[in-house]
Short mmCIF file of C-alpha atoms in Angstrom, two decimals:
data_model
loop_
_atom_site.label_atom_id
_atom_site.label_comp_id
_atom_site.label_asym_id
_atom_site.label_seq_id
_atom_site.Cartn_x
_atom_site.Cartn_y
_atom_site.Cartn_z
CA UNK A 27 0.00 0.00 0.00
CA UNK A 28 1.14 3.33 -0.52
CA UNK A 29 0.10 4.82 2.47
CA UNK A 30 2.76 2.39 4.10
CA UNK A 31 5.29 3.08 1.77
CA UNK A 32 7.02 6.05 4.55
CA UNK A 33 6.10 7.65 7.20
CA UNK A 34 6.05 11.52 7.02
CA UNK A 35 8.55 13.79 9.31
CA UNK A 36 9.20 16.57 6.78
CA UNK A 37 6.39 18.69 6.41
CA UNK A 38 7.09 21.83 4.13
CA UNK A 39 4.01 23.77 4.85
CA UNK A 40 3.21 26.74 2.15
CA UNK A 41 0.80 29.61 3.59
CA UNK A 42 1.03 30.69 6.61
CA UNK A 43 -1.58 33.04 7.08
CA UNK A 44 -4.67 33.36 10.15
CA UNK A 45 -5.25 29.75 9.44
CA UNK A 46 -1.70 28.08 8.20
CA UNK A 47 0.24 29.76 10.94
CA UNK A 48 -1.48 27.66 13.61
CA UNK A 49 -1.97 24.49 11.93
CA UNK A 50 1.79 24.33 10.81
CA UNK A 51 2.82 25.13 14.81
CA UNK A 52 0.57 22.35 15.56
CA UNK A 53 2.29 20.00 12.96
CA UNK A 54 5.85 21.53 14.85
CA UNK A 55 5.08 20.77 18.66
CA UNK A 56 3.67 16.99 17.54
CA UNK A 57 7.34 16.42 16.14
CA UNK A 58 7.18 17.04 12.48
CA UNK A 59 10.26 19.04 11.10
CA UNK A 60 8.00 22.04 9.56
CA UNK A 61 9.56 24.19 6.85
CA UNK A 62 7.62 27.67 6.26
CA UNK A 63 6.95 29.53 3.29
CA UNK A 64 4.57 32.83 3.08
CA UNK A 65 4.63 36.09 1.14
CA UNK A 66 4.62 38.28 4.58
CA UNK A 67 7.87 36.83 5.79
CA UNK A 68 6.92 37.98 9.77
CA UNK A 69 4.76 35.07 9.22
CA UNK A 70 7.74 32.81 8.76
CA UNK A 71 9.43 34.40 11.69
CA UNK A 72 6.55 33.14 14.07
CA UNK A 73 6.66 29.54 13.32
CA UNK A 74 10.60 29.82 13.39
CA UNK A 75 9.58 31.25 16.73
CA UNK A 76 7.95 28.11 17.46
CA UNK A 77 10.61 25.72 16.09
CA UNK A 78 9.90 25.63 12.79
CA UNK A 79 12.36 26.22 10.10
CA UNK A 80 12.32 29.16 7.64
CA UNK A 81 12.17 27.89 3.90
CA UNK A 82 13.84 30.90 1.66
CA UNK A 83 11.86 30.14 -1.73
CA UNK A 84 9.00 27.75 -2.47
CA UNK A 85 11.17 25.68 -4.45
CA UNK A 86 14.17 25.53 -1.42
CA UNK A 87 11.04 25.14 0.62
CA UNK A 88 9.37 21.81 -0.48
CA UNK A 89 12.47 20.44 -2.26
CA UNK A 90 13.57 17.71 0.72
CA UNK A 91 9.57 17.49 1.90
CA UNK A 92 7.94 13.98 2.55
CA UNK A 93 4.77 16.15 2.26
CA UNK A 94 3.99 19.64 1.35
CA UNK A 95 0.52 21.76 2.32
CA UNK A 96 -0.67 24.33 0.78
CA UNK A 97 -3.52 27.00 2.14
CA UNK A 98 -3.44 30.05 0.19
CA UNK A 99 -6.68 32.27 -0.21
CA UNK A 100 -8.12 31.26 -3.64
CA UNK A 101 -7.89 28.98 -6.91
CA UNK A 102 -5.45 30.83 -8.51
CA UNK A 103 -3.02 31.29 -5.83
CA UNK A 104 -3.13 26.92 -5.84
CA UNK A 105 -2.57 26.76 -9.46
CA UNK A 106 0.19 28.61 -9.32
CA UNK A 107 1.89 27.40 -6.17
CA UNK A 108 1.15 23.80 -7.31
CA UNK A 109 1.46 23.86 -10.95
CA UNK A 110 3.99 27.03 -11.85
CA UNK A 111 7.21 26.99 -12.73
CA UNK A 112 7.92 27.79 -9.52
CA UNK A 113 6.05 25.50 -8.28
CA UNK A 114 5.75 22.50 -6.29
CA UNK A 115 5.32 20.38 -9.21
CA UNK A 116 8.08 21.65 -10.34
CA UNK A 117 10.54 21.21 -7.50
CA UNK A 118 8.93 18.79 -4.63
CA UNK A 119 9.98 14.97 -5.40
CA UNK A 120 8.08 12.68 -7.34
CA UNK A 121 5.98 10.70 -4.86
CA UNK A 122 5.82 13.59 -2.33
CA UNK A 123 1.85 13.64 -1.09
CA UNK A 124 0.66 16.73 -1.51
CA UNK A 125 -2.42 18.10 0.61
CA UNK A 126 -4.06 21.61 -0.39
CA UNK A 127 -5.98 22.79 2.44
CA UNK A 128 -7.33 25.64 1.19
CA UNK A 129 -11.03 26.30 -0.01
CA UNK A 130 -11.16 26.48 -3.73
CA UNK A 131 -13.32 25.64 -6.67
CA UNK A 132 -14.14 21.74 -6.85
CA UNK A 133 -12.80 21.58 -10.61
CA UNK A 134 -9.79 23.28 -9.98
CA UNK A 135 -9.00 20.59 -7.12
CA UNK A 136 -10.04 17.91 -9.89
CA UNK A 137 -7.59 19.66 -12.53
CA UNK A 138 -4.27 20.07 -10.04
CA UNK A 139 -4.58 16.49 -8.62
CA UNK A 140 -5.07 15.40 -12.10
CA UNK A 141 -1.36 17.53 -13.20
CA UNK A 142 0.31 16.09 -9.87
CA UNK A 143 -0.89 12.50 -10.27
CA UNK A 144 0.68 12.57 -14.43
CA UNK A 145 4.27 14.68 -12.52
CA UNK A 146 3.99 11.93 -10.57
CA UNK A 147 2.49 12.98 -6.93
CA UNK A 148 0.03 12.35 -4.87
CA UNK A 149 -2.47 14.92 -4.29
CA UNK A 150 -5.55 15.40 -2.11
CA UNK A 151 -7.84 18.53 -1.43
CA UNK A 152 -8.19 18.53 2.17
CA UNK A 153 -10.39 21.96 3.11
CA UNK A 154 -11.22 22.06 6.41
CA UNK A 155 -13.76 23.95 8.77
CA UNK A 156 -13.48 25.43 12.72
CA UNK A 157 -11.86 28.89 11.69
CA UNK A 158 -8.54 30.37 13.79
CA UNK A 159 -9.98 29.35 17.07
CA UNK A 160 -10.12 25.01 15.69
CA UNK A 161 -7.07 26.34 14.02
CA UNK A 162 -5.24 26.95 17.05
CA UNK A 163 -6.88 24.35 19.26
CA UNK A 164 -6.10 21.42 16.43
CA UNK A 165 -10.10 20.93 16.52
CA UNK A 166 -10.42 21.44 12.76
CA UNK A 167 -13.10 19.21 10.66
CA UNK A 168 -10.98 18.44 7.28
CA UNK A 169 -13.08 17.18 4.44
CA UNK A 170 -10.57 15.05 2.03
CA UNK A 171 -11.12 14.03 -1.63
CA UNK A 172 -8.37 11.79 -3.14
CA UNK A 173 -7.04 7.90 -3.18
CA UNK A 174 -8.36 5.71 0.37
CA UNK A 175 -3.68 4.84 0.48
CA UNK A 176 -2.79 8.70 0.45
CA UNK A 177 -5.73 9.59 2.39
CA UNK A 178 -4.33 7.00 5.18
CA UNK A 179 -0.75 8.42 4.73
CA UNK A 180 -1.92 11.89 5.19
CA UNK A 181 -4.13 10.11 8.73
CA UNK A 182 -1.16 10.75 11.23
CA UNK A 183 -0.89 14.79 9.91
CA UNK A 184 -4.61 15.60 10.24
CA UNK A 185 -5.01 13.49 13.38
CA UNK A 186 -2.81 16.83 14.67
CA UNK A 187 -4.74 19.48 12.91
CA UNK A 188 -8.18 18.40 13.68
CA UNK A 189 -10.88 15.80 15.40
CA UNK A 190 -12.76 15.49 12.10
CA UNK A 191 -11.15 13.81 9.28
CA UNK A 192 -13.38 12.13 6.64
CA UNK A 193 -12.21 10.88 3.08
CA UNK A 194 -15.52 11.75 1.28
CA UNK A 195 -14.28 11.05 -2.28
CA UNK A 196 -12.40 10.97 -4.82
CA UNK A 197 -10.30 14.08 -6.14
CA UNK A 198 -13.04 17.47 -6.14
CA UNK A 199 -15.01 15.87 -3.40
CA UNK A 200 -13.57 17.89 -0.08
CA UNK A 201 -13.83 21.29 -1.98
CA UNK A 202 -18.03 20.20 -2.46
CA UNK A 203 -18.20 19.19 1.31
CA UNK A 204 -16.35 22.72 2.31
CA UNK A 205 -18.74 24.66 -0.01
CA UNK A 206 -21.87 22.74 1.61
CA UNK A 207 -19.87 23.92 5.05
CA UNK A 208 -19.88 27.66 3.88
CA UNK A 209 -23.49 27.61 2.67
CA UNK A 210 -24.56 26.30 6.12
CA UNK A 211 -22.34 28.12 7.86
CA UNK A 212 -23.22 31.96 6.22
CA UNK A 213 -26.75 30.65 6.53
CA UNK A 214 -26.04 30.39 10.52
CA UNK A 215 -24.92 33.26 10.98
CA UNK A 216 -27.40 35.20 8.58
CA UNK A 217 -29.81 33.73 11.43
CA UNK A 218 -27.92 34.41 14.31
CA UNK A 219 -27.74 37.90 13.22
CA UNK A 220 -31.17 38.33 12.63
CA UNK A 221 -32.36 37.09 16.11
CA UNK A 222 -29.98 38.86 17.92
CA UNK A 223 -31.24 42.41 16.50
CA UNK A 224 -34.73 40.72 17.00
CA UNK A 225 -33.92 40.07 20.53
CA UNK A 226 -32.37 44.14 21.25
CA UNK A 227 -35.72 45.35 19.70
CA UNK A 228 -37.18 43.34 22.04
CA UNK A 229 -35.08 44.44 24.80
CA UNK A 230 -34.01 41.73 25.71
CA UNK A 231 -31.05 40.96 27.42
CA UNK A 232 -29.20 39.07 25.15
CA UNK A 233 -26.20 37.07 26.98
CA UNK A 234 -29.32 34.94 28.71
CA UNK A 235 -30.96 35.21 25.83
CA UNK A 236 -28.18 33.08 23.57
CA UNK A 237 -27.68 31.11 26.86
CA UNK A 238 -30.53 29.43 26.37
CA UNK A 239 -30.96 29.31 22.96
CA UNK A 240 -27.61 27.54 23.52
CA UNK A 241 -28.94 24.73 25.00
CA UNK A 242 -31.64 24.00 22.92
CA UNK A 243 -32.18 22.98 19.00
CA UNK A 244 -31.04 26.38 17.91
CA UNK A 245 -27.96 25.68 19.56
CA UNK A 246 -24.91 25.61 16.86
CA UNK A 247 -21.05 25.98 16.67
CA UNK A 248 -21.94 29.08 15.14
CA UNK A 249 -23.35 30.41 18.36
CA UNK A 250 -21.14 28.94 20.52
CA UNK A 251 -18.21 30.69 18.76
CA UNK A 252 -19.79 33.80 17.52
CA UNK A 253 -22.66 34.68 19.57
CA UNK A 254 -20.75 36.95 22.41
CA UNK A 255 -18.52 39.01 19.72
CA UNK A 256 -21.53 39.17 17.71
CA UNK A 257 -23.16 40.95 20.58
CA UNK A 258 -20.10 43.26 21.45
CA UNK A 259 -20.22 44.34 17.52
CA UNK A 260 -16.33 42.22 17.70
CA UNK A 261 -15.84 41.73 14.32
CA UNK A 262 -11.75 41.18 14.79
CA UNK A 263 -11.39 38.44 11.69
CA UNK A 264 -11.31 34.82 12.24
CA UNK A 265 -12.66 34.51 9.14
CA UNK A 266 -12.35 37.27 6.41
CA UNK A 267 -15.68 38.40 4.74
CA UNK A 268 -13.74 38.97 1.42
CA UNK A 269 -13.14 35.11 1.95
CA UNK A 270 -16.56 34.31 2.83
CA UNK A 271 -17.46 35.91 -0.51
CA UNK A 272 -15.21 33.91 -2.78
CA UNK A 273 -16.60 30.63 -1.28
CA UNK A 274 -20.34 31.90 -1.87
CA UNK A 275 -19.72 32.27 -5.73
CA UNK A 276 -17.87 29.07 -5.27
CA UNK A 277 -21.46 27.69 -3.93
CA UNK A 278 -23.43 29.74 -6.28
CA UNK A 279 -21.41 29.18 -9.47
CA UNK A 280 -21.40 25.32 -8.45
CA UNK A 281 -24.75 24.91 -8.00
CA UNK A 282 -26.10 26.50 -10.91
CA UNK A 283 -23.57 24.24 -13.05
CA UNK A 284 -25.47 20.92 -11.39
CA UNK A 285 -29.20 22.87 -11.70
CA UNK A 286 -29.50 22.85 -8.21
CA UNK A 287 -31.59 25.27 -6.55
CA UNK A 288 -29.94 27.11 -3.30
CA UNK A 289 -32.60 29.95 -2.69
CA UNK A 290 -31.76 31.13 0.81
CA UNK A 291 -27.96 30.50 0.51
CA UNK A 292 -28.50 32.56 -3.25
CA UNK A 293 -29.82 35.34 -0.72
CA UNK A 294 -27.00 35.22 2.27
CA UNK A 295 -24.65 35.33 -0.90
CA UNK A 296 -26.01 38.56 -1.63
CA UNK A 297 -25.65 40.16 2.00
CA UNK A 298 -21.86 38.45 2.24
CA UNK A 299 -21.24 40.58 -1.42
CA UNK A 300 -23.02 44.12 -0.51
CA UNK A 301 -20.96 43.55 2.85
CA UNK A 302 -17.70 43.14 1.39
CA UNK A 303 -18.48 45.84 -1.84
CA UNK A 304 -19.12 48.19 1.62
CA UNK A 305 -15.71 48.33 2.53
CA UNK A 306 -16.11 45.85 5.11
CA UNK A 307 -13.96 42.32 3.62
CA UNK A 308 -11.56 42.91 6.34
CA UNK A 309 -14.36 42.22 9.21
CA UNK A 310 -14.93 38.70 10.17
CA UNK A 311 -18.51 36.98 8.69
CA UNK A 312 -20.03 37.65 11.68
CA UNK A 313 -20.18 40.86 10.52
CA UNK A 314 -23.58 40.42 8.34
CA UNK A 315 -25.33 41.51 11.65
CA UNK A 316 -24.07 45.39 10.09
CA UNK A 317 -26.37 44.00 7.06
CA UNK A 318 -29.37 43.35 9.63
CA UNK A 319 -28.72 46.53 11.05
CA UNK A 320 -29.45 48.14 8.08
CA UNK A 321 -31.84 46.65 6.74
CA UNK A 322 -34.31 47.01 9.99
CA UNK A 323 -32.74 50.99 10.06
CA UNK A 324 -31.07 49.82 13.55
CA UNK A 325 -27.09 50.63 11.99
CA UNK A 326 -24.94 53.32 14.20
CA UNK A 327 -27.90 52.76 17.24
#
């Protein structure tokens, strides 16, 4: 089996940004030797902080890697890190497993695993879901699509990053689970935000009031993790809106390809877009509460 083939202790990890930085220190204090690579080299200077070892250029980063991640922002930014001349493709060695983490379009994960598998790699799309704080506390869900052998090589690495790894498919299939995760997730908070401007109108007090709705049916992750910074209008990023908005035309775009109707998650798509075209991408999702606000003429109360 190729998952048995060897066991992975060089991990050259490429993109280190709210999420990456975390995950990779993860990867460092379980024992893997983790080389860095980002654009904003302070980034590389915190995991080298943290034991990690600073990788100059992509190609002196993942040249000597058993494995190499990726999680960059978009589809383009994997294309070229995986498939440029620059690239991993280019400089990694044949055989090296290859896990991009980041959320991207399914076909895009289809057409780069389908380039590494002919160069000779093995390549899964492994997006996950928790934000910074799973992130940090290595309680990440990561959705995989690729081969059942690399998916039980890659085991032992997201075993450190997270509490939820499921092989859901072949090569495609963990960018469609993440974009089902975004739909639901926007959709959660669309309806957080709504009750908890609902609830102020209301006047009522709203730490009991999420309390309780806690404990009950309409008690989520979401809540759990966004309700009190929702409430203190907190909208320090976890997760960028501008990001948000990329994966809803992800789900949009995807959907309308397989005739699949997504009404509501067609609407919160809408709110994420006016949000960002606002000025407001930098904020974290939770921000569509500003959306609620204006919509009900509550904004700058």
């Amino acid at each position: 089996m190729k998952g048995a083939v060897m066991a992975i202790r060089k991990i050259a990890f490429v993109g280190l940004g709210i999420m990456g930085l975390p995950m990779a220190v993860n990867l460092v204090r379980a024992g893997y030797t983790v080389t860095g690579h980002n654009r904003s080299p302070e980034r590389v200077d915190a995991l080298v902080a943290e034991g990690g070892l600073r990788g100059g250029s992509l190609p002196e980063a993942v040249a000597d890697a058993d494995a190499v991640i990726t999680m960059v922002p978009d589809s383009p930014d994997v294309e070229a890190v995986l498939t440029g001349e620059d690239g991993v493709f280019a400089h990694a060695k044949p055989g090296t497993l290859v896990i991009d983490m980041s959320t991207i379009r399914p076909d895009v994960a289809r057409s780069v695993a389908a380039v590494g598998a002919e160069r000779g790699f093995r390549v899964l799309d492994a997006p996950v879901s928790g934000g910074e704080a799973g992130a940090i506390e290595a309680k990440l869900s990561i959705m995989v699509g690729g081969a059942q052998d690399d998916f039980e090589a890659a085991r032992p690495v997201f075993d450190v990053l997270g509490t939820t790894p499921v092989l859901v498919g072949p090569s495609g299939s963990g960018q469609t689970v993440k974009a089902a995760n975004q739909l639901i997730v926007a959709g959660n908070i669309q309806l957080l935000a709504e009750a908890l401007v609902f609830l102020e109108a209301h006047g009522v007090d709203t730490e009991s009031g999420l309390e309780v709705l806690g404990g009950g049916l309409a008690g989520s992750t979401v809540l759990q993790r966004k309700g009190k910074a929702m409430r203190e209008r907190n909208f320090a990023p976890g997760f960028r809106i501008a990001l948000h908005d990329k994966d809803m035309r992800i789900i949009t775009d995807s959907a309308s390809a397989a005739g699949v109707a997504i009404p509501l998650g067609s609407q919160v798509a809408q709110y994420v877009a006016a949000l960002k075209n606002q000025g407001h991408g930098g904020l974290d999702h939770s921000a569509l509460l500003k959306i609620v606000e204006q919509l009900s003429g509550r904004d700058g109360e």
